[in-house]
Amino acid sequence: MIGSIPYTDMAYKAPSFGLFVQEGGAFAYMRIAATFGGAVPLSVQGDGRKIIVFPGFMASDQSTGRLRRSLNAAGFDSVGWGLGRNRGVTHDMLHRVHEKLDSIAGRDPISLVGWSLGGLVAREYAKLYPELIDKIVTLGSPFSGHPRANNAWRAYEAIAGHSVDNPPIKTILHEKPPVPTIAIWSPADGIVASESARGLPGQSDAQIRLNCRHMDFVCRPEAIQAIAEALTGH
């Protein structure tokens, strides 16, 4: 809700400094792989469904390039969110997302894949328009616990211009959208507390554990394979 967010668990802590510093190398790899990395061969075949991929905080569609190339090569129809760099939640963000999805969606419901903050946006959108969404897959998204249980909240507040627990839209982050929702998380995440991205029972329908950095979710082959399996139900 505007003004405060009810928390499910105040005990989650941000990842350690040791994990955080390892994200530097992962970030460099992600930047290279996003631009130059080829499609990852996947063991599952897509069914042509439309997929919208939401980037993380301060990221753009370029960051999800390898993920989308891989999904498309496997038979999915994935596109970026098309709204530029994700600089944080704004009062009209969900309206802008709806306009974008309305312009590209067909007759069938679409799937949403959201990395980090992008996963929170995807979850909130599906709460408003569940009839348009087939499935949600979040990647290291902090939907559970305290919104400061991560190593990005200070930068977020400085850039977005609002407190992480006082967003400009109505939200109860831990409430599960009324559509199938899968949370992919990692204990090696150096940005978001693994408990926040995994969530508590009832906050998502399934949880998939990986062993990767936060920056790896959109570029490492094992992460992309897990995303494809989540989308197809394998």
GROMACS .gro file of C-alpha atoms in nm:
model
  234
    1MET     CA    1   0.000   0.000   0.000
    2ILE     CA    2   0.114   0.357  -0.048
    3GLY     CA    3   0.294   0.476   0.264
    4SER     CA    4   0.405   0.139   0.394
    5ILE     CA    5   0.456  -0.222   0.296
    6PRO     CA    6   0.355  -0.504   0.532
    7TYR     CA    7   0.651  -0.738   0.574
    8THR     CA    8   0.637  -1.115   0.599
    9ASP     CA    9   0.970  -1.155   0.776
   10MET     CA   10   1.196  -0.889   0.926
   11ALA     CA   11   1.488  -1.130   0.976
   12TYR     CA   12   1.615  -1.161   0.620
   13LYS     CA   13   1.958  -1.004   0.580
   14ALA     CA   14   2.132  -0.867   0.272
   15PRO     CA   15   2.394  -1.098   0.119
   16SER     CA   16   2.743  -1.081   0.266
   17PHE     CA   17   3.011  -0.846   0.138
   18GLY     CA   18   3.198  -1.149   0.008
   19LEU     CA   19   2.906  -1.248  -0.213
   20PHE     CA   20   2.845  -0.889  -0.315
   21VAL     CA   21   3.196  -0.827  -0.451
   22GLN     CA   22   3.172  -1.139  -0.667
   23GLU     CA   23   2.890  -0.973  -0.858
   24GLY     CA   24   3.150  -0.746  -1.022
   25GLY     CA   25   3.291  -1.024  -1.236
   26ALA     CA   26   2.943  -1.160  -1.301
   27PHE     CA   27   2.832  -0.816  -1.420
   28ALA     CA   28   3.120  -0.797  -1.668
   29TYR     CA   29   3.032  -1.141  -1.803
   30MET     CA   30   2.665  -1.048  -1.829
   31ARG     CA   31   2.742  -0.735  -2.031
   32ILE     CA   32   2.952  -0.931  -2.279
   33ALA     CA   33   2.713  -1.226  -2.302
   34ALA     CA   34   2.409  -1.001  -2.342
   35THR     CA   35   2.560  -0.836  -2.648
   36PHE     CA   36   2.779  -1.103  -2.804
   37GLY     CA   37   2.675  -1.434  -2.648
   38GLY     CA   38   2.511  -1.681  -2.881
   39ALA     CA   39   2.184  -1.857  -2.811
   40VAL     CA   40   2.216  -2.129  -2.550
   41PRO     CA   41   2.105  -2.471  -2.681
   42LEU     CA   42   1.809  -2.580  -2.470
   43SER     CA   43   1.671  -2.927  -2.405
   44VAL     CA   44   1.309  -2.811  -2.414
   45GLN     CA   45   1.108  -2.691  -2.711
   46GLY     CA   46   0.893  -2.381  -2.693
   47ASP     CA   47   0.538  -2.373  -2.822
   48GLY     CA   48   0.550  -2.029  -2.981
   49ARG     CA   49   0.396  -1.858  -2.681
   50LYS     CA   50   0.456  -1.486  -2.638
   51ILE     CA   51   0.692  -1.397  -2.354
   52ILE     CA   52   0.776  -1.051  -2.222
   53VAL     CA   53   1.108  -1.021  -2.040
   54PHE     CA   54   1.138  -0.744  -1.779
   55PRO     CA   55   1.489  -0.614  -1.699
   56GLY     CA   56   1.623  -0.548  -1.351
   57PHE     CA   57   1.692  -0.218  -1.180
   58MET     CA   58   1.900   0.018  -1.396
   59ALA     CA   59   1.902  -0.242  -1.674
   60SER     CA   60   1.746  -0.227  -2.019
   61ASP     CA   61   1.638  -0.479  -2.279
   62GLN     CA   62   2.001  -0.510  -2.385
   63SER     CA   63   2.076  -0.693  -2.059
   64THR     CA   64   1.827  -0.970  -2.141
   65GLY     CA   65   1.949  -1.016  -2.497
   66ARG     CA   66   2.108  -1.358  -2.459
   67LEU     CA   67   1.811  -1.491  -2.264
   68ARG     CA   68   1.568  -1.382  -2.532
   69ARG     CA   69   1.785  -1.508  -2.819
   70SER     CA   70   1.803  -1.846  -2.650
   71LEU     CA   71   1.429  -1.867  -2.589
   72ASN     CA   72   1.349  -1.765  -2.944
   73ALA     CA   73   1.592  -2.019  -3.089
   74ALA     CA   74   1.410  -2.286  -2.887
   75GLY     CA   75   1.070  -2.196  -3.031
   76PHE     CA   76   0.938  -1.931  -2.795
   77ASP     CA   77   0.839  -1.579  -2.904
   78SER     CA   78   1.009  -1.354  -2.650
   79VAL     CA   79   1.051  -0.977  -2.661
   80GLY     CA   80   1.184  -0.711  -2.425
   81TRP     CA   81   0.958  -0.487  -2.226
   82GLY     CA   82   1.033  -0.193  -2.457
   83LEU     CA   83   1.024   0.076  -2.187
   84GLY     CA   84   1.391   0.169  -2.177
   85ARG     CA   85   1.609   0.153  -1.869
   86ASN     CA   86   1.434   0.038  -1.552
   87ARG     CA   87   1.505   0.329  -1.317
   88GLY     CA   88   1.260   0.221  -1.049
   89VAL     CA   89   0.888   0.211  -0.993
   90THR     CA   90   0.684   0.515  -1.101
   91HIS     CA   91   0.318   0.594  -1.044
   92ASP     CA   92   0.236   0.518  -1.409
   93MET     CA   93   0.464   0.219  -1.463
   94LEU     CA   94   0.192  -0.046  -1.462
   95HIS     CA   95  -0.015   0.166  -1.701
   96ARG     CA   96   0.284   0.192  -1.936
   97VAL     CA   97   0.341  -0.181  -1.911
   98HIS     CA   98  -0.026  -0.242  -1.995
   99GLU     CA   99  -0.007  -0.018  -2.300
  100LYS     CA  100   0.300  -0.204  -2.419
  101LEU     CA  101   0.156  -0.549  -2.360
  102ASP     CA  102  -0.172  -0.449  -2.521
  103SER     CA  103   0.014  -0.348  -2.835
  104ILE     CA  104   0.197  -0.679  -2.877
  105ALA     CA  105  -0.025  -0.941  -2.714
  106GLY     CA  106  -0.235  -1.169  -2.927
  107ARG     CA  107  -0.548  -1.358  -2.838
  108ASP     CA  108  -0.378  -1.598  -2.598
  109PRO     CA  109  -0.244  -1.508  -2.252
  110ILE     CA  110   0.127  -1.432  -2.238
  111SER     CA  111   0.404  -1.532  -1.999
  112LEU     CA  112   0.616  -1.282  -1.806
  113VAL     CA  113   0.979  -1.333  -1.707
  114GLY     CA  114   1.115  -1.071  -1.468
  115TRP     CA  115   1.471  -1.027  -1.346
  116SER     CA  116   1.510  -0.875  -0.998
  117LEU     CA  117   1.298  -0.556  -0.985
  118GLY     CA  118   1.149  -0.661  -1.318
  119GLY     CA  119   1.000  -0.963  -1.148
  120LEU     CA  120   0.827  -0.743  -0.892
  121VAL     CA  121   0.679  -0.534  -1.173
  122ALA     CA  122   0.560  -0.851  -1.347
  123ARG     CA  123   0.395  -0.981  -1.030
  124GLU     CA  124   0.217  -0.652  -0.963
  125TYR     CA  125   0.096  -0.628  -1.323
  126ALA     CA  126  -0.049  -0.979  -1.309
  127LYS     CA  127  -0.244  -0.887  -0.996
  128LEU     CA  128  -0.423  -0.619  -1.198
  129TYR     CA  129  -0.468  -0.812  -1.523
  130PRO     CA  130  -0.458  -1.185  -1.442
  131GLU     CA  131  -0.675  -1.271  -1.740
  132LEU     CA  132  -0.395  -1.158  -1.972
  133ILE     CA  133  -0.117  -1.361  -1.810
  134ASP     CA  134  -0.043  -1.731  -1.848
  135LYS     CA  135   0.254  -1.762  -1.612
  136ILE     CA  136   0.519  -1.559  -1.427
  137VAL     CA  137   0.882  -1.655  -1.371
  138THR     CA  138   1.085  -1.432  -1.139
  139LEU     CA  139   1.466  -1.430  -1.130
  140GLY     CA  140   1.618  -1.325  -0.801
  141SER     CA  141   1.326  -1.093  -0.730
  142PRO     CA  142   1.289  -0.972  -0.367
  143PHE     CA  143   0.915  -1.019  -0.320
  144SER     CA  144   0.939  -1.159   0.034
  145GLY     CA  145   1.066  -1.012   0.358
  146HIS     CA  146   1.198  -0.665   0.429
  147PRO     CA  147   1.259  -0.446   0.119
  148ARG     CA  148   1.604  -0.358   0.253
  149ALA     CA  149   1.721  -0.721   0.266
  150ASN     CA  150   1.943  -0.659  -0.034
  151ASN     CA  151   2.251  -0.465  -0.140
  152ALA     CA  152   2.072  -0.238  -0.387
  153TRP     CA  153   1.821  -0.044  -0.178
  154ARG     CA  154   2.043   0.261  -0.119
  155ALA     CA  155   2.113   0.303  -0.489
  156TYR     CA  156   1.746   0.241  -0.562
  157GLU     CA  157   1.627   0.515  -0.328
  158ALA     CA  158   1.883   0.762  -0.464
  159ILE     CA  159   1.783   0.702  -0.826
  160ALA     CA  160   1.411   0.626  -0.799
  161GLY     CA  161   1.347   0.914  -0.559
  162HIS     CA  162   1.137   0.726  -0.306
  163SER     CA  163   1.188   0.491  -0.015
  164VAL     CA  164   1.177   0.120  -0.089
  165ASP     CA  165   0.901   0.084   0.170
  166ASN     CA  166   0.699   0.377   0.037
  167PRO     CA  167   0.649   0.306  -0.335
  168PRO     CA  168   0.430   0.526  -0.556
  169ILE     CA  169   0.190   0.240  -0.632
  170LYS     CA  170  -0.033   0.023  -0.415
  171THR     CA  171   0.141  -0.303  -0.344
  172ILE     CA  172   0.174  -0.592  -0.105
  173LEU     CA  173   0.482  -0.751  -0.255
  174HIS     CA  174   0.456  -1.091  -0.091
  175GLU     CA  175   0.100  -1.154  -0.209
  176LYS     CA  176   0.105  -1.408  -0.490
  177PRO     CA  177  -0.059  -1.308  -0.818
  178PRO     CA  178  -0.363  -1.522  -0.912
  179VAL     CA  179  -0.168  -1.696  -1.191
  180PRO     CA  180   0.099  -1.969  -1.184
  181THR     CA  181   0.409  -1.803  -1.037
  182ILE     CA  182   0.755  -1.959  -1.024
  183ALA     CA  183   1.043  -1.811  -0.826
  184ILE     CA  184   1.400  -1.886  -0.935
  185TRP     CA  185   1.652  -1.804  -0.664
  186SER     CA  186   2.012  -1.870  -0.564
  187PRO     CA  187   2.199  -1.891  -0.232
  188ALA     CA  188   2.500  -1.741  -0.416
  189ASP     CA  189   2.307  -1.423  -0.503
  190GLY     CA  190   2.519  -1.125  -0.395
  191ILE     CA  191   2.249  -0.860  -0.442
  192VAL     CA  192   1.921  -1.001  -0.306
  193ALA     CA  193   1.876  -1.215   0.005
  194SER     CA  194   1.808  -1.566  -0.115
  195GLU     CA  195   1.514  -1.595   0.127
  196SER     CA  196   1.356  -1.285  -0.027
  197ALA     CA  197   1.376  -1.432  -0.377
  198ARG     CA  198   1.260  -1.777  -0.268
  199GLY     CA  199   0.974  -1.658  -0.050
  200LEU     CA  200   0.755  -1.834   0.202
  201PRO     CA  201   0.492  -2.100   0.131
  202GLY     CA  202   0.201  -1.952  -0.060
  203GLN     CA  203   0.397  -1.657  -0.199
  204SER     CA  204   0.473  -1.847  -0.521
  205ASP     CA  205   0.362  -2.178  -0.666
  206ALA     CA  206   0.706  -2.329  -0.715
  207GLN     CA  207   1.065  -2.243  -0.630
  208ILE     CA  208   1.371  -2.340  -0.834
  209ARG     CA  209   1.713  -2.323  -0.673
  210LEU     CA  210   2.020  -2.242  -0.882
  211ASN     CA  211   2.379  -2.182  -0.782
  212CYS     CA  212   2.457  -1.858  -0.964
  213ARG     CA  213   2.524  -1.490  -0.906
  214HIS     CA  214   2.249  -1.231  -0.934
  215MET     CA  215   2.392  -1.111  -1.265
  216ASP     CA  216   2.398  -1.466  -1.400
  217PHE     CA  217   2.021  -1.518  -1.408
  218VAL     CA  218   1.985  -1.370  -1.757
  219CYS     CA  219   2.299  -1.504  -1.924
  220ARG     CA  220   2.438  -1.827  -1.778
  221PRO     CA  221   2.336  -2.143  -1.970
  222GLU     CA  222   2.214  -2.327  -1.660
  223ALA     CA  223   1.992  -2.032  -1.563
  224ILE     CA  224   1.845  -1.998  -1.911
  225GLN     CA  225   1.777  -2.372  -1.920
  226ALA     CA  226   1.594  -2.347  -1.586
  227ILE     CA  227   1.385  -2.057  -1.715
  228ALA     CA  228   1.285  -2.251  -2.026
  229GLU     CA  229   1.189  -2.552  -1.814
  230ALA     CA  230   0.983  -2.331  -1.585
  231LEU     CA  231   0.799  -2.184  -1.883
  232THR     CA  232   0.715  -2.524  -2.030
  233GLY     CA  233   0.646  -2.703  -1.703
  234HIS     CA  234   0.927  -2.957  -1.747
   0.00000   0.00000   0.00000
